[in-house]
Amino acid sequence: MSIRSRFVFVWCFLVCGSTRLFAVESSDGLPEVVSYHQHVRPVFQAKCQGCHQPAKRKGDYVMTDVAALIAGGESGAAIVPGQTAASYLLELVVTQQGEERPEMPPKDAPLTDYEVSLVNRWIEQGATDDTPENVLDQYSRENPPEYTVPPLITSIDFSPDGQHIAVSGFHEVLIHKADGSGLEQRLIGLSERIETVAFSPDGSQLLVAGGS
């Protein structure tokens, strides 16, 4: 049985700290010009990307890339730039008539009115991708991180059966065989900095917490 089939890996990407945005605000308290990278991305990162990312495509929908975010998933286009009424994504994150809460996210806290307003204005203004070029590097199993120097190890944990060691890396967790015979798996995710890795008591899950 492979390491992938033995473990269910739960990735928690945490956004810590605060960002000061010196943007001109309109009378409703929203930025005059809503930035995807500064304003909208943190909302999706906190509320949506745990289930909609390259490693976990619920509904075949990826929300970590603006092109994929607009294109949508199984239900078709999620965003029509400049047309909020035609953008299906907005229907999912607001409470519809007869419902007690929004459809998405299904379990976590819904987007606040302010967060919905940010997304709404961003779409209204054309859903522009202003992500800086230096943060566009995407890592995956096909494009893993390459190390020129050993990574800073912030966390390490042994599996309960003593067969594997989980070691934090850059954008990934490396699963080594505990006997030192080699690397078994590279679990590549979105977070650049991995803060904690921990096996569950029965070894069936590996919790990974990271973020900036």
Short mmCIF file of C-alpha atoms in Angstrom, two decimals:
data_model
loop_
_atom_site.label_atom_id
_atom_site.label_comp_id
_atom_site.label_asym_id
_atom_site.label_seq_id
_atom_site.Cartn_x
_atom_site.Cartn_y
_atom_site.Cartn_z
CA MET A 1 0.00 0.00 0.00
CA SER A 2 1.46 3.35 -1.03
CA ILE A 3 1.96 6.26 1.32
CA ARG A 4 -0.66 8.20 -0.68
CA SER A 5 -3.32 5.56 -0.09
CA ARG A 6 -2.40 5.10 3.56
CA PHE A 7 -2.71 8.69 4.65
CA VAL A 8 -5.34 11.35 4.22
CA PHE A 9 -3.53 14.63 4.18
CA VAL A 10 -5.26 17.68 5.49
CA TRP A 11 -3.65 20.97 4.57
CA CYS A 12 -4.48 24.02 6.62
CA PHE A 13 -3.20 27.25 5.14
CA LEU A 14 -3.28 29.95 7.77
CA VAL A 15 -2.99 33.64 7.13
CA CYS A 16 -1.38 35.19 10.17
CA GLY A 17 -0.69 38.79 11.06
CA SER A 18 -2.15 41.82 9.37
CA THR A 19 -1.53 43.81 6.22
CA ARG A 20 -1.79 47.58 6.12
CA LEU A 21 -3.39 48.74 2.90
CA PHE A 22 -3.03 52.41 2.11
CA ALA A 23 -5.80 52.59 -0.46
CA VAL A 24 -8.28 55.34 -1.14
CA GLU A 25 -11.67 54.36 0.32
CA SER A 26 -15.06 55.24 -1.10
CA SER A 27 -17.98 56.45 0.98
CA ASP A 28 -19.09 52.85 1.68
CA GLY A 29 -15.74 51.98 3.27
CA LEU A 30 -14.55 49.86 0.34
CA PRO A 31 -11.33 50.63 -1.55
CA GLU A 32 -12.02 52.85 -4.54
CA VAL A 33 -10.17 50.32 -6.68
CA VAL A 34 -10.34 46.75 -5.40
CA SER A 35 -7.14 44.77 -5.88
CA TYR A 36 -7.34 41.03 -6.42
CA HIS A 37 -3.97 40.40 -4.82
CA GLN A 38 -4.39 42.71 -1.81
CA HIS A 39 -8.11 42.51 -1.11
CA VAL A 40 -9.85 39.57 -2.81
CA ARG A 41 -7.17 36.86 -2.70
CA PRO A 42 -6.95 36.87 1.14
CA VAL A 43 -10.73 36.34 1.33
CA PHE A 44 -10.62 33.32 -0.98
CA GLN A 45 -7.48 32.04 0.71
CA ALA A 46 -9.15 32.06 4.12
CA LYS A 47 -12.62 30.87 3.12
CA CYS A 48 -12.39 28.90 -0.15
CA GLN A 49 -8.99 27.65 -1.23
CA GLY A 50 -8.83 24.82 1.30
CA CYS A 51 -11.31 22.91 -0.90
CA HIS A 52 -10.62 24.54 -4.26
CA GLN A 53 -6.93 24.24 -5.08
CA PRO A 54 -4.82 22.12 -7.46
CA ALA A 55 -4.40 19.41 -4.82
CA LYS A 56 -8.10 19.32 -3.92
CA ARG A 57 -10.44 20.30 -6.76
CA LYS A 58 -13.92 20.09 -5.26
CA GLY A 59 -16.43 20.53 -8.05
CA ASP A 60 -13.40 20.55 -10.39
CA TYR A 61 -12.98 24.19 -9.39
CA VAL A 62 -9.62 25.81 -8.62
CA MET A 63 -9.61 29.22 -6.91
CA THR A 64 -5.88 29.78 -6.50
CA ASP A 65 -5.42 31.14 -10.03
CA VAL A 66 -7.45 34.01 -11.45
CA ALA A 67 -7.94 32.41 -14.87
CA ALA A 68 -9.24 29.21 -13.26
CA LEU A 69 -11.25 31.24 -10.75
CA ILE A 70 -13.07 32.98 -13.59
CA ALA A 71 -13.44 29.84 -15.73
CA GLY A 72 -15.23 27.90 -12.98
CA GLY A 73 -15.64 24.15 -12.63
CA GLU A 74 -18.38 21.58 -13.15
CA SER A 75 -21.07 24.30 -13.19
CA GLY A 76 -19.36 26.34 -15.89
CA ALA A 77 -18.08 29.91 -15.76
CA ALA A 78 -18.01 31.27 -12.21
CA ILE A 79 -17.25 34.92 -12.98
CA VAL A 80 -18.18 37.18 -15.88
CA PRO A 81 -15.86 40.19 -15.60
CA GLY A 82 -17.84 43.41 -15.34
CA GLN A 83 -21.15 41.57 -14.85
CA THR A 84 -21.96 40.79 -11.23
CA ALA A 85 -25.49 39.60 -11.99
CA ALA A 86 -24.14 36.98 -14.38
CA SER A 87 -21.35 35.80 -12.03
CA TYR A 88 -22.46 32.47 -10.54
CA LEU A 89 -19.84 32.64 -7.80
CA LEU A 90 -21.70 35.49 -6.10
CA GLU A 91 -24.88 33.39 -5.91
CA LEU A 92 -22.99 30.75 -3.94
CA VAL A 93 -21.51 33.06 -1.29
CA VAL A 94 -24.64 35.02 -0.37
CA THR A 95 -27.78 33.75 1.36
CA GLN A 96 -30.54 33.09 -1.15
CA GLN A 97 -34.26 33.50 -0.43
CA GLY A 98 -35.54 30.59 1.64
CA GLU A 99 -32.07 29.54 2.78
CA GLU A 100 -30.56 29.94 6.23
CA ARG A 101 -27.00 30.49 5.01
CA PRO A 102 -24.98 30.68 1.79
CA GLU A 103 -24.24 27.48 -0.08
CA MET A 104 -20.50 28.16 0.10
CA PRO A 105 -18.45 27.56 2.10
CA PRO A 106 -20.60 24.61 3.25
CA LYS A 107 -19.23 24.28 6.79
CA ASP A 108 -16.95 27.19 7.62
CA ALA A 109 -18.07 30.73 8.43
CA PRO A 110 -19.66 32.47 5.42
CA LEU A 111 -18.09 35.51 3.82
CA THR A 112 -18.95 38.68 5.71
CA ASP A 113 -20.99 41.40 4.03
CA TYR A 114 -17.79 43.41 3.63
CA GLU A 115 -15.97 40.47 2.00
CA VAL A 116 -18.86 39.87 -0.39
CA SER A 117 -18.83 43.57 -1.25
CA LEU A 118 -15.11 43.40 -2.01
CA VAL A 119 -15.59 40.46 -4.38
CA ASN A 120 -18.61 42.12 -5.94
CA ARG A 121 -16.74 45.36 -6.64
CA TRP A 122 -13.71 43.49 -7.98
CA ILE A 123 -15.93 41.67 -10.49
CA GLU A 124 -17.77 44.90 -11.30
CA GLN A 125 -14.43 46.59 -12.05
CA GLY A 126 -13.44 43.85 -14.48
CA ALA A 127 -12.01 41.04 -12.29
CA THR A 128 -8.46 42.12 -13.10
CA ASP A 129 -5.51 39.96 -12.04
CA ASP A 130 -2.89 42.24 -10.48
CA THR A 131 -0.82 39.44 -8.93
CA PRO A 132 2.88 40.45 -8.94
CA GLU A 133 4.98 38.36 -11.31
CA ASN A 134 7.35 37.28 -8.55
CA VAL A 135 4.60 35.36 -6.72
CA LEU A 136 3.30 33.43 -9.73
CA ASP A 137 5.56 30.39 -9.32
CA GLN A 138 3.32 27.34 -8.97
CA TYR A 139 4.65 24.18 -7.42
CA SER A 140 3.12 20.76 -8.02
CA ARG A 141 4.14 17.10 -8.24
CA GLU A 142 5.18 17.81 -11.82
CA ASN A 143 7.02 21.00 -10.82
CA PRO A 144 8.44 20.41 -7.31
CA PRO A 145 10.63 22.92 -5.44
CA GLU A 146 14.35 22.71 -6.15
CA TYR A 147 16.78 23.31 -3.31
CA THR A 148 20.11 25.06 -3.72
CA VAL A 149 20.67 24.99 0.05
CA PRO A 150 19.04 22.74 2.69
CA PRO A 151 15.58 24.05 3.69
CA LEU A 152 14.92 25.44 7.15
CA ILE A 153 13.26 22.64 9.14
CA THR A 154 10.57 24.15 11.33
CA SER A 155 8.80 20.93 12.29
CA ILE A 156 9.28 17.16 12.26
CA ASP A 157 7.16 14.23 13.42
CA PHE A 158 7.36 10.42 13.48
CA SER A 159 4.40 8.31 12.39
CA PRO A 160 2.92 6.28 15.29
CA ASP A 161 4.13 3.01 13.76
CA GLY A 162 7.68 4.37 13.55
CA GLN A 163 7.89 3.74 9.81
CA HIS A 164 7.95 7.31 8.50
CA ILE A 165 9.18 10.80 9.37
CA ALA A 166 7.37 13.93 8.18
CA VAL A 167 9.74 16.88 7.69
CA SER A 168 8.75 20.44 6.79
CA GLY A 169 10.24 21.92 3.63
CA PHE A 170 9.59 24.81 1.23
CA HIS A 171 6.03 24.60 -0.15
CA GLU A 172 6.00 20.95 0.88
CA VAL A 173 6.32 18.24 3.49
CA LEU A 174 8.79 15.46 2.82
CA ILE A 175 7.97 11.94 4.00
CA HIS A 176 11.14 9.95 4.69
CA LYS A 177 11.47 6.31 5.62
CA ALA A 178 12.42 6.23 9.29
CA ASP A 179 15.25 3.76 8.67
CA GLY A 180 17.02 6.33 6.51
CA SER A 181 16.67 4.30 3.33
CA GLY A 182 15.15 7.09 1.29
CA LEU A 183 12.46 9.62 0.52
CA GLU A 184 9.00 8.09 0.13
CA GLN A 185 6.81 11.04 -0.82
CA ARG A 186 6.78 14.80 -1.38
CA LEU A 187 3.50 16.48 -0.38
CA ILE A 188 3.49 19.79 -2.22
CA GLY A 189 1.05 22.53 -1.25
CA LEU A 190 0.35 26.24 -1.51
CA SER A 191 2.01 27.52 1.62
CA GLU A 192 5.60 28.69 1.28
CA ARG A 193 6.34 28.39 4.99
CA ILE A 194 5.36 25.21 6.84
CA GLU A 195 5.03 25.79 10.56
CA THR A 196 3.83 22.44 11.93
CA VAL A 197 3.49 18.83 10.82
CA ALA A 198 1.81 16.23 13.03
CA PHE A 199 0.52 12.70 12.52
CA SER A 200 -2.82 11.80 14.04
CA PRO A 201 -2.67 9.25 16.91
CA ASP A 202 -3.66 6.39 14.59
CA GLY A 203 -1.36 7.53 11.79
CA SER A 204 -4.18 7.83 9.25
CA GLN A 205 -3.87 11.59 8.86
CA LEU A 206 -1.14 14.18 8.67
CA LEU A 207 -1.99 17.72 9.68
CA VAL A 208 0.07 20.46 8.08
CA ALA A 209 -0.21 24.10 9.16
CA GLY A 210 1.55 26.89 7.35
CA GLY A 211 1.27 30.38 5.99
CA SER A 212 2.85 33.80 6.21
#
